[in-house]
Amino acid sequence: LGAGGLPMGRIIEIYGPESSGKTTLTLELIAAAQRAAKTCAFIDAEHALDPIYAKKLGVDIDALLVSQPDTGEQALEICDALARSGAIDVMVVDSVAALTPKAEIEGEMGDSHMGLQARMLSQAMRKLTGNLKQSSCMCIFINQIRMKIGVVFGNPETTTGGNALKFYASVRLDIRRVGSIKEGDEVIGNETRIKVVKNKIAAPFKQAEMQILYG
């Protein structure tokens, strides 16, 4: 990153395709923060946090605040409340794609909810940014990749939740699986490449490779 690590008091976005190691990377970050005596919170909107796996990565589950909100609004309100409290140093939201607006949850299956999630996130970002800065709390958003329809030239990939997060994030990390680690014929892990797509604190576009071993 060129600045000695991720910045406190800022918004970070980590995105990539499925099973590229996004949650693993954030759990590693939480473990490192806990070793530095920082208080961490995990907002599990996907309801998919595996405590056994987290423990293996060095996370102190008993000291980790975990919340599994029902709606996107609830998740973002929890984020804002934690940021204002000043009691939390590192917050992780897993994932932006799972932050479903209340209206969508309560609506019918076929209803159209264009732009609802983007509007909700945009509003939350405006509030969150200032509160995070004041309490020097880092908020990490995990995001998924979607394909834009009808893109002939350029990159068809985009992240969910509109543009607000792209603008408000100080650091954006793109994480990709680039190969497999094998022991004989058995695949025992992933080769992963992390690219710094946006960096407001140092020069962007640097890359790093890391290995994620299963189990």
Coordinates of N, CA and C in Angstrom, one line a residue:
L1 N 0.8 -1.2 0.0 CA 0.0 0.0 0.0 C 0.9 1.3 0.0
G2 N 2.1 1.1 0.4 CA 3.0 2.3 0.4 C 2.8 3.3 1.5
A3 N 2.0 2.9 2.6 CA 1.7 3.8 3.7 C 1.7 3.1 5.0
G4 N 2.4 1.9 5.0 CA 2.5 1.2 6.3 C 1.2 0.5 6.7
G5 N 0.3 0.2 5.8 CA -0.9 -0.5 6.2 C -2.1 0.3 5.8
L6 N -3.3 -0.3 6.2 CA -4.6 0.4 5.9 C -4.8 1.6 6.8
P7 N -5.4 2.7 6.3 CA -5.5 3.9 7.2 C -6.7 3.8 8.1
M8 N -6.5 4.3 9.3 CA -7.6 4.3 10.3 C -8.5 5.5 10.0
G9 N -9.8 5.4 10.4 CA -10.7 6.5 10.2 C -11.2 6.7 8.7
R10 N -10.9 5.6 7.9 CA -11.3 5.7 6.5 C -12.2 4.5 6.1
I11 N -12.7 4.6 4.9 CA -13.5 3.4 4.4 C -12.6 2.7 3.4
I12 N -12.6 1.4 3.5 CA -11.9 0.5 2.6 C -12.8 -0.4 1.9
E13 N -12.6 -0.7 0.6 CA -13.4 -1.7 -0.1 C -12.6 -2.8 -0.6
I14 N -13.0 -4.0 -0.4 CA -12.3 -5.2 -0.9 C -13.2 -6.0 -1.8
Y15 N -12.9 -6.1 -3.0 CA -13.9 -6.8 -3.9 C -13.2 -7.8 -4.8
G16 N -14.0 -8.7 -5.3 CA -13.4 -9.8 -6.2 C -14.5 -10.8 -6.5
P17 N -14.2 -11.8 -7.4 CA -15.1 -12.8 -7.7 C -15.3 -13.7 -6.5
E18 N -16.3 -14.7 -6.6 CA -16.6 -15.6 -5.5 C -15.4 -16.5 -5.2
S19 N -15.2 -16.8 -4.0 CA -14.1 -17.7 -3.5 C -12.8 -17.2 -4.0
S20 N -12.5 -15.9 -3.9 CA -11.2 -15.4 -4.3 C -10.4 -15.1 -3.0
G21 N -11.0 -15.2 -1.9 CA -10.3 -15.0 -0.6 C -10.6 -13.7 0.1
K22 N -11.7 -13.0 -0.2 CA -12.1 -11.7 0.3 C -12.3 -11.8 1.8
T23 N -13.2 -12.8 2.3 CA -13.5 -12.9 3.7 C -12.2 -13.4 4.4
T24 N -11.4 -14.3 3.8 CA -10.2 -14.7 4.5 C -9.3 -13.6 4.7
L25 N -9.1 -12.7 3.7 CA -8.2 -11.5 3.9 C -8.7 -10.6 5.0
T26 N -10.0 -10.4 5.1 CA -10.5 -9.5 6.1 C -10.4 -10.2 7.5
L27 N -10.6 -11.5 7.6 CA -10.4 -12.2 8.9 C -8.9 -12.1 9.3
E28 N -8.0 -12.2 8.4 CA -6.6 -12.0 8.7 C -6.3 -10.6 9.2
L29 N -7.0 -9.6 8.6 CA -6.9 -8.2 9.0 C -7.4 -8.1 10.5
I30 N -8.5 -8.7 10.7 CA -9.1 -8.6 12.1 C -8.1 -9.3 13.1
A31 N -7.6 -10.4 12.7 CA -6.6 -11.1 13.6 C -5.4 -10.2 13.9
A32 N -4.9 -9.5 12.9 CA -3.8 -8.6 13.0 C -4.1 -7.5 13.9
A33 N -5.3 -6.9 13.7 CA -5.8 -5.8 14.5 C -6.0 -6.2 16.0
Q34 N -6.5 -7.4 16.2 CA -6.7 -7.9 17.6 C -5.3 -8.1 18.3
R35 N -4.4 -8.5 17.5 CA -3.0 -8.7 18.1 C -2.4 -7.4 18.5
A36 N -2.9 -6.3 17.8 CA -2.4 -5.0 18.2 C -3.3 -4.3 19.2
A37 N -4.1 -5.1 19.9 CA -5.0 -4.7 21.0 C -6.1 -3.8 20.5
K38 N -6.6 -4.0 19.3 CA -7.7 -3.2 18.8 C -9.0 -4.0 18.9
T39 N -10.1 -3.2 19.1 CA -11.4 -3.9 19.2 C -12.1 -3.9 17.8
C40 N -12.6 -5.1 17.4 CA -13.1 -5.3 16.1 C -14.6 -5.8 16.1
A41 N -15.3 -5.4 15.0 CA -16.7 -5.8 14.9 C -16.9 -6.4 13.5
F42 N -17.7 -7.4 13.4 CA -18.0 -8.0 12.1 C -19.5 -8.0 11.8
I43 N -19.9 -7.2 10.8 CA -21.3 -7.1 10.5 C -21.6 -8.2 9.4
D44 N -22.2 -9.3 9.8 CA -22.3 -10.4 8.9 C -23.7 -10.4 8.2
A45 N -23.8 -9.6 7.1 CA -25.0 -9.5 6.4 C -25.3 -10.7 5.6
E46 N -24.2 -11.5 5.2 CA -24.4 -12.7 4.4 C -24.8 -13.9 5.3
H47 N -24.7 -13.7 6.6 CA -25.0 -14.8 7.6 C -24.2 -16.0 7.3
A48 N -22.9 -15.8 7.0 CA -22.0 -16.9 6.5 C -20.7 -16.9 7.3
L49 N -20.6 -16.3 8.4 CA -19.3 -16.3 9.1 C -19.1 -17.7 9.8
D50 N -17.9 -18.3 9.5 CA -17.6 -19.6 10.1 C -16.6 -19.3 11.3
P51 N -17.1 -19.5 12.5 CA -16.3 -19.1 13.6 C -15.1 -20.1 13.8
I52 N -15.2 -21.3 13.3 CA -14.1 -22.3 13.4 C -13.0 -21.9 12.5
Y53 N -13.4 -21.5 11.3 CA -12.4 -21.1 10.3 C -11.7 -19.8 10.8
A54 N -12.5 -18.9 11.3 CA -12.0 -17.6 11.8 C -11.0 -17.8 12.9
K55 N -11.3 -18.8 13.8 CA -10.3 -19.1 14.9 C -9.0 -19.6 14.3
K56 N -9.1 -20.5 13.3 CA -7.9 -21.0 12.7 C -7.0 -19.9 12.1
L57 N -7.6 -18.8 11.6 CA -6.9 -17.7 11.1 C -6.3 -16.8 12.2
G58 N -6.6 -17.1 13.4 CA -6.0 -16.3 14.5 C -7.0 -15.3 15.1
V59 N -8.3 -15.4 14.7 CA -9.2 -14.4 15.3 C -9.7 -14.8 16.6
D60 N -9.7 -13.9 17.6 CA -10.3 -14.2 18.9 C -11.8 -14.0 18.8
I61 N -12.5 -15.1 18.6 CA -14.0 -15.0 18.4 C -14.7 -14.4 19.6
D62 N -14.2 -14.7 20.8 CA -14.9 -14.2 22.0 C -14.7 -12.7 22.2
A63 N -13.7 -12.1 21.6 CA -13.5 -10.7 21.7 C -14.1 -9.9 20.5
L64 N -14.5 -10.7 19.5 CA -15.0 -10.1 18.3 C -16.5 -9.8 18.4
L65 N -17.0 -8.6 18.1 CA -18.4 -8.3 18.1 C -19.0 -8.7 16.8
V66 N -20.0 -9.6 16.9 CA -20.6 -10.1 15.6 C -22.0 -9.7 15.6
S67 N -22.5 -9.2 14.5 CA -23.9 -8.8 14.3 C -24.4 -9.4 13.0
Q68 N -25.6 -10.0 13.1 CA -26.2 -10.5 11.8 C -27.5 -9.8 11.6
P69 N -27.5 -8.6 11.0 CA -28.7 -7.8 10.8 C -29.6 -8.4 9.8
D70 N -30.9 -8.0 9.9 CA -32.0 -8.6 9.0 C -32.1 -7.7 7.7
T71 N -31.8 -6.4 7.8 CA -32.0 -5.6 6.6 C -30.7 -4.7 6.4
G72 N -30.6 -4.2 5.2 CA -29.4 -3.3 4.9 C -29.4 -2.1 5.7
E73 N -30.6 -1.5 5.9 CA -30.7 -0.3 6.8 C -30.2 -0.6 8.2
Q74 N -30.6 -1.7 8.7 CA -30.2 -2.1 10.1 C -28.7 -2.3 10.2
A75 N -28.1 -2.9 9.2 CA -26.7 -3.1 9.1 C -25.9 -1.8 9.1
L76 N -26.4 -0.9 8.3 CA -25.7 0.4 8.2 C -25.9 1.3 9.4
E77 N -27.1 1.1 10.0 CA -27.3 1.9 11.3 C -26.4 1.4 12.4
I78 N -26.2 0.0 12.4 CA -25.2 -0.6 13.4 C -23.8 0.0 13.2
C79 N -23.4 0.0 11.9 CA -22.1 0.6 11.5 C -22.0 2.0 12.0
D80 N -23.0 2.8 11.8 CA -23.0 4.2 12.2 C -22.9 4.4 13.7
A81 N -23.7 3.6 14.4 CA -23.7 3.6 15.9 C -22.4 3.2 16.5
L82 N -21.8 2.2 15.9 CA -20.5 1.7 16.3 C -19.4 2.8 16.1
A83 N -19.5 3.4 14.9 CA -18.5 4.5 14.5 C -18.7 5.6 15.5
R84 N -19.9 6.0 15.8 CA -20.1 7.1 16.8 C -19.7 6.8 18.2
S85 N -19.8 5.5 18.6 CA -19.5 5.1 19.9 C -18.0 5.4 20.3
G86 N -17.1 5.3 19.3 CA -15.7 5.4 19.5 C -15.1 4.2 20.2
A87 N -15.9 3.2 20.4 CA -15.4 2.0 21.1 C -14.7 0.9 20.2
I88 N -15.0 1.1 18.9 CA -14.5 0.1 17.9 C -13.4 0.7 17.0
D89 N -12.4 -0.1 16.7 CA -11.2 0.4 15.9 C -11.4 -0.1 14.5
V90 N -11.8 -1.4 14.3 CA -12.0 -1.9 13.0 C -13.3 -2.6 12.8
M91 N -14.0 -2.2 11.7 CA -15.3 -2.8 11.4 C -15.3 -3.5 10.0
V92 N -15.9 -4.6 9.9 CA -16.0 -5.3 8.6 C -17.5 -5.5 8.3
V93 N -17.9 -5.2 7.0 CA -19.2 -5.5 6.6 C -19.1 -6.5 5.4
D94 N -19.7 -7.7 5.7 CA -19.7 -8.8 4.7 C -21.1 -9.1 4.3
S95 N -21.5 -8.8 3.2 CA -20.9 -8.0 2.1 C -21.9 -7.0 1.7
V96 N -21.5 -6.0 0.8 CA -22.4 -5.0 0.3 C -23.5 -5.6 -0.5
A97 N -23.3 -6.6 -1.2 CA -24.3 -7.2 -2.1 C -25.4 -7.8 -1.2
A98 N -25.1 -8.2 0.1 CA -26.1 -8.7 1.0 C -26.9 -7.7 1.8
L99 N -26.5 -6.4 1.6 CA -27.3 -5.3 2.3 C -28.6 -5.1 1.5
T100 N -29.6 -5.8 1.9 CA -30.9 -5.7 1.1 C -31.8 -4.7 1.8
P101 N -32.3 -3.7 1.0 CA -33.2 -2.7 1.6 C -34.4 -3.3 2.2
K102 N -34.9 -2.7 3.2 CA -36.1 -3.3 3.9 C -37.3 -3.4 3.0
A103 N -37.5 -2.4 2.1 CA -38.6 -2.4 1.2 C -38.6 -3.7 0.3
E104 N -37.3 -4.1 -0.1 CA -37.2 -5.2 -1.0 C -37.5 -6.5 -0.2
I105 N -37.1 -6.6 1.0 CA -37.3 -7.8 1.9 C -38.8 -8.0 2.1
E106 N -39.5 -6.9 2.3 CA -40.9 -6.9 2.6 C -41.8 -7.0 1.4
G107 N -41.2 -6.7 0.2 CA -42.0 -6.7 -1.0 C -42.1 -8.1 -1.6
E108 N -42.8 -8.1 -2.7 CA -43.1 -9.4 -3.4 C -41.8 -9.8 -4.2
M109 N -41.8 -11.1 -4.7 CA -40.6 -11.6 -5.4 C -40.4 -10.8 -6.7
G110 N -41.4 -10.5 -7.4 CA -41.2 -9.9 -8.8 C -41.2 -8.4 -8.8
D111 N -41.3 -7.7 -7.6 CA -41.3 -6.3 -7.6 C -40.0 -5.7 -8.1
S112 N -40.1 -4.5 -8.7 CA -38.9 -3.8 -9.1 C -38.4 -2.8 -8.0
H113 N -37.1 -2.9 -7.7 CA -36.5 -2.0 -6.7 C -35.3 -1.3 -7.2
M114 N -35.4 -0.7 -8.4 CA -34.3 -0.1 -9.0 C -33.7 1.0 -8.1
G115 N -32.4 0.9 -8.0 CA -31.7 2.0 -7.3 C -31.9 2.1 -5.8
L116 N -32.7 1.2 -5.2 CA -32.9 1.4 -3.8 C -31.7 1.2 -2.9
Q117 N -30.9 0.1 -3.3 CA -29.7 -0.2 -2.5 C -28.7 0.9 -2.7
A118 N -28.6 1.4 -3.9 CA -27.6 2.5 -4.2 C -27.9 3.8 -3.4
R119 N -29.2 4.1 -3.3 CA -29.7 5.3 -2.5 C -29.4 5.1 -1.1
M120 N -29.7 3.9 -0.6 CA -29.5 3.6 0.9 C -28.0 3.7 1.2
L121 N -27.1 3.2 0.3 CA -25.7 3.2 0.6 C -25.1 4.6 0.5
S122 N -25.6 5.4 -0.5 CA -25.2 6.7 -0.7 C -25.4 7.6 0.5
Q123 N -26.6 7.4 1.1 CA -27.0 8.2 2.3 C -26.1 7.7 3.5
A124 N -25.9 6.4 3.6 CA -25.1 5.9 4.7 C -23.7 6.4 4.6
M125 N -23.1 6.4 3.4 CA -21.7 6.8 3.3 C -21.5 8.3 3.7
R126 N -22.5 9.1 3.4 CA -22.4 10.5 3.8 C -22.3 10.7 5.3
K127 N -23.1 9.9 6.0 CA -23.1 9.9 7.5 C -21.8 9.3 8.0
L128 N -21.5 8.1 7.5 CA -20.4 7.3 8.0 C -19.1 8.0 8.0
T129 N -18.8 8.6 6.8 CA -17.5 9.2 6.6 C -17.0 10.1 7.7
G130 N -17.8 11.0 8.1 CA -17.5 11.9 9.2 C -17.3 11.3 10.5
N131 N -18.2 10.3 10.8 CA -18.2 9.6 12.1 C -17.0 8.8 12.2
L132 N -16.6 8.1 11.1 CA -15.4 7.2 11.2 C -14.2 8.1 11.4
K133 N -14.1 9.2 10.8 CA -12.9 10.1 10.9 C -12.8 10.6 12.3
Q134 N -13.9 11.0 12.9 CA -13.9 11.5 14.3 C -13.4 10.5 15.3
S135 N -13.9 9.2 15.1 CA -13.6 8.2 16.1 C -12.4 7.4 15.7
S136 N -11.7 7.7 14.5 CA -10.6 7.0 14.0 C -10.8 5.5 13.9
C137 N -12.0 5.2 13.3 CA -12.4 3.8 13.2 C -12.3 3.4 11.7
M138 N -11.8 2.3 11.4 CA -11.7 1.8 10.0 C -12.9 0.9 9.7
C139 N -13.5 1.2 8.5 CA -14.6 0.4 8.1 C -14.3 -0.3 6.8
I140 N -14.3 -1.6 6.8 CA -14.0 -2.4 5.6 C -15.2 -3.0 5.0
F141 N -15.5 -2.7 3.7 CA -16.7 -3.3 3.0 C -16.2 -4.3 2.1
I142 N -16.8 -5.5 2.2 CA -16.5 -6.6 1.2 C -17.5 -6.5 0.1
N143 N -17.1 -6.6 -1.1 CA -18.1 -6.4 -2.2 C -17.9 -7.5 -3.3
Q144 N -18.9 -7.8 -4.0 CA -18.9 -8.8 -5.1 C -18.8 -8.1 -6.4
I145 N -18.6 -8.9 -7.4 CA -18.5 -8.4 -8.8 C -19.7 -8.8 -9.6
R146 N -20.2 -7.8 -10.4 CA -21.3 -8.1 -11.3 C -20.9 -7.7 -12.7
M147 N -21.6 -8.2 -13.7 CA -21.3 -7.9 -15.1 C -22.3 -6.9 -15.6
K148 N -21.8 -5.8 -16.2 CA -22.7 -4.8 -16.9 C -23.1 -5.4 -18.2
I149 N -24.4 -5.2 -18.5 CA -24.9 -5.8 -19.8 C -24.6 -4.8 -20.9
G150 N -24.2 -5.4 -22.1 CA -24.1 -4.6 -23.3 C -22.8 -3.8 -23.4
V151 N -21.8 -4.1 -22.6 CA -20.5 -3.4 -22.7 C -19.7 -4.1 -23.7
V152 N -19.4 -3.4 -24.8 CA -18.6 -4.0 -25.9 C -17.1 -3.6 -25.7
F153 N -16.8 -2.4 -25.4 CA -15.4 -2.0 -25.2 C -15.2 -1.7 -23.7
G154 N -14.0 -1.9 -23.2 CA -13.8 -1.7 -21.8 C -14.2 -2.8 -20.9
N155 N -14.1 -2.6 -19.6 CA -14.3 -3.7 -18.7 C -15.8 -3.8 -18.3
P156 N -16.4 -4.9 -18.5 CA -17.8 -5.1 -18.2 C -18.1 -5.3 -16.7
E157 N -17.0 -5.5 -15.9 CA -17.2 -5.8 -14.5 C -17.5 -4.5 -13.7
T158 N -18.4 -4.7 -12.7 CA -18.7 -3.6 -11.8 C -19.0 -4.1 -10.4
T159 N -18.9 -3.3 -9.4 CA -19.3 -3.8 -8.1 C -20.7 -3.4 -7.7
T160 N -21.3 -4.1 -6.8 CA -22.7 -3.8 -6.5 C -22.8 -2.6 -5.6
G161 N -24.1 -2.0 -5.6 CA -24.4 -0.9 -4.7 C -24.1 0.5 -5.2
G162 N -24.0 0.6 -6.5 CA -23.9 2.0 -7.0 C -22.5 2.6 -6.9
N163 N -22.4 3.9 -7.1 CA -21.1 4.5 -7.1 C -20.6 5.1 -5.8
A164 N -21.5 5.3 -4.9 CA -21.1 6.0 -3.6 C -19.9 5.4 -2.9
L165 N -19.9 4.0 -2.8 CA -18.8 3.4 -2.1 C -17.5 3.6 -2.8
K166 N -17.5 3.6 -4.2 CA -16.3 3.8 -5.0 C -15.7 5.2 -4.6
F167 N -16.6 6.2 -4.5 CA -16.1 7.6 -4.2 C -15.6 7.7 -2.8
Y168 N -16.3 7.2 -1.8 CA -16.0 7.4 -0.4 C -14.9 6.5 0.1
A169 N -14.6 5.4 -0.6 CA -13.5 4.5 -0.2 C -12.1 5.2 -0.4
S170 N -11.3 5.1 0.6 CA -9.9 5.7 0.5 C -9.0 4.7 -0.2
V171 N -9.3 3.4 0.1 CA -8.5 2.3 -0.6 C -9.5 1.3 -1.1
R172 N -9.2 0.9 -2.4 CA -10.0 -0.2 -3.0 C -9.1 -1.3 -3.4
L173 N -9.3 -2.5 -2.9 CA -8.5 -3.6 -3.3 C -9.2 -4.6 -4.1
D174 N -8.6 -5.0 -5.2 CA -9.2 -6.0 -6.1 C -8.5 -7.3 -5.9
I175 N -9.2 -8.3 -5.4 CA -8.5 -9.6 -5.1 C -9.0 -10.7 -6.1
R176 N -8.1 -11.4 -6.7 CA -8.4 -12.4 -7.7 C -7.6 -13.7 -7.4
R177 N -8.3 -14.8 -7.8 CA -7.6 -16.1 -7.7 C -6.9 -16.3 -9.1
V178 N -5.5 -16.5 -9.0 CA -4.8 -16.6 -10.3 C -4.3 -18.0 -10.6
G179 N -4.4 -18.9 -9.6 CA -4.0 -20.2 -9.8 C -4.2 -21.1 -8.6
S180 N -3.9 -22.4 -8.7 CA -4.1 -23.3 -7.6 C -2.7 -23.8 -7.1
I181 N -2.7 -24.1 -5.8 CA -1.5 -24.7 -5.1 C -1.8 -26.2 -5.0
K182 N -0.9 -27.0 -5.6 CA -1.2 -28.4 -5.6 C -0.1 -29.2 -4.8
E183 N -0.6 -30.3 -4.2 CA 0.4 -31.2 -3.6 C 0.1 -32.5 -4.2
G184 N 0.9 -32.9 -5.2 CA 0.6 -34.0 -6.1 C -0.6 -33.6 -7.0
D185 N -1.7 -34.4 -6.9 CA -2.9 -34.1 -7.7 C -3.9 -33.3 -6.9
E186 N -3.7 -33.2 -5.6 CA -4.7 -32.6 -4.8 C -4.5 -31.0 -4.7
V187 N -5.6 -30.3 -4.9 CA -5.5 -28.9 -4.8 C -5.6 -28.5 -3.3
I188 N -4.5 -27.8 -2.8 CA -4.5 -27.5 -1.3 C -4.7 -26.0 -1.0
G189 N -4.8 -25.2 -2.1 CA -5.0 -23.8 -1.8 C -5.1 -23.0 -3.1
N190 N -5.1 -21.7 -2.9 CA -5.2 -20.7 -4.0 C -4.0 -19.8 -4.1
E191 N -3.6 -19.5 -5.3 CA -2.7 -18.4 -5.5 C -3.5 -17.1 -5.7
T192 N -3.3 -16.1 -5.0 CA -4.2 -14.9 -5.1 C -3.4 -13.7 -5.4
R193 N -3.9 -12.8 -6.3 CA -3.3 -11.5 -6.6 C -4.2 -10.4 -6.0
I194 N -3.6 -9.5 -5.3 CA -4.3 -8.3 -4.8 C -3.8 -7.1 -5.5
K195 N -4.7 -6.4 -6.1 CA -4.3 -5.1 -6.8 C -4.9 -3.9 -6.1
V196 N -4.1 -2.9 -5.9 CA -4.7 -1.7 -5.2 C -5.2 -0.8 -6.4
V197 N -6.5 -0.8 -6.5 CA -7.2 -0.1 -7.6 C -7.3 1.4 -7.4
K198 N -7.5 1.7 -6.1 CA -7.6 3.1 -5.7 C -6.9 3.3 -4.4
N199 N -6.1 4.4 -4.3 CA -5.4 4.6 -3.1 C -5.3 6.1 -2.9
K200 N -5.9 6.6 -1.8 CA -5.9 8.1 -1.5 C -4.7 8.4 -0.6
I201 N -4.0 7.4 -0.1 CA -3.0 7.7 0.9 C -1.6 7.5 0.4
A202 N -1.5 6.8 -0.8 CA -0.2 6.6 -1.4 C -0.4 6.3 -2.9
A203 N 0.6 5.9 -3.7 CA 0.5 5.6 -5.1 C -0.4 4.4 -5.3
P204 N -1.4 4.4 -6.2 CA -2.2 3.3 -6.5 C -1.5 2.3 -7.5
F205 N -2.3 1.3 -7.8 CA -1.9 0.3 -8.9 C -0.8 -0.6 -8.5
K206 N -0.4 -0.7 -7.3 CA 0.6 -1.7 -6.9 C -0.1 -3.1 -6.7
Q207 N 0.7 -4.1 -6.8 CA 0.2 -5.5 -6.8 C 0.9 -6.3 -5.7
A208 N 0.2 -7.3 -5.2 CA 0.9 -8.2 -4.3 C 0.3 -9.6 -4.5
E209 N 1.1 -10.6 -4.3 CA 0.7 -12.0 -4.5 C 0.6 -12.7 -3.1
M210 N -0.4 -13.5 -2.9 CA -0.3 -14.3 -1.6 C -1.0 -15.6 -1.8
Q211 N -0.7 -16.5 -0.9 CA -1.2 -17.9 -1.0 C -2.2 -18.1 0.1
I212 N -3.3 -18.7 -0.3 CA -4.4 -19.0 0.7 C -4.5 -20.6 0.7
L213 N -4.1 -21.2 1.8 CA -4.2 -22.6 1.9 C -5.5 -23.0 2.6
Y214 N -6.1 -24.1 2.1 CA -7.4 -24.5 2.6 C -7.2 -25.1 4.0
G215 N -8.3 -24.9 4.8 CA -8.3 -25.4 6.2 C -7.2 -24.8 7.1

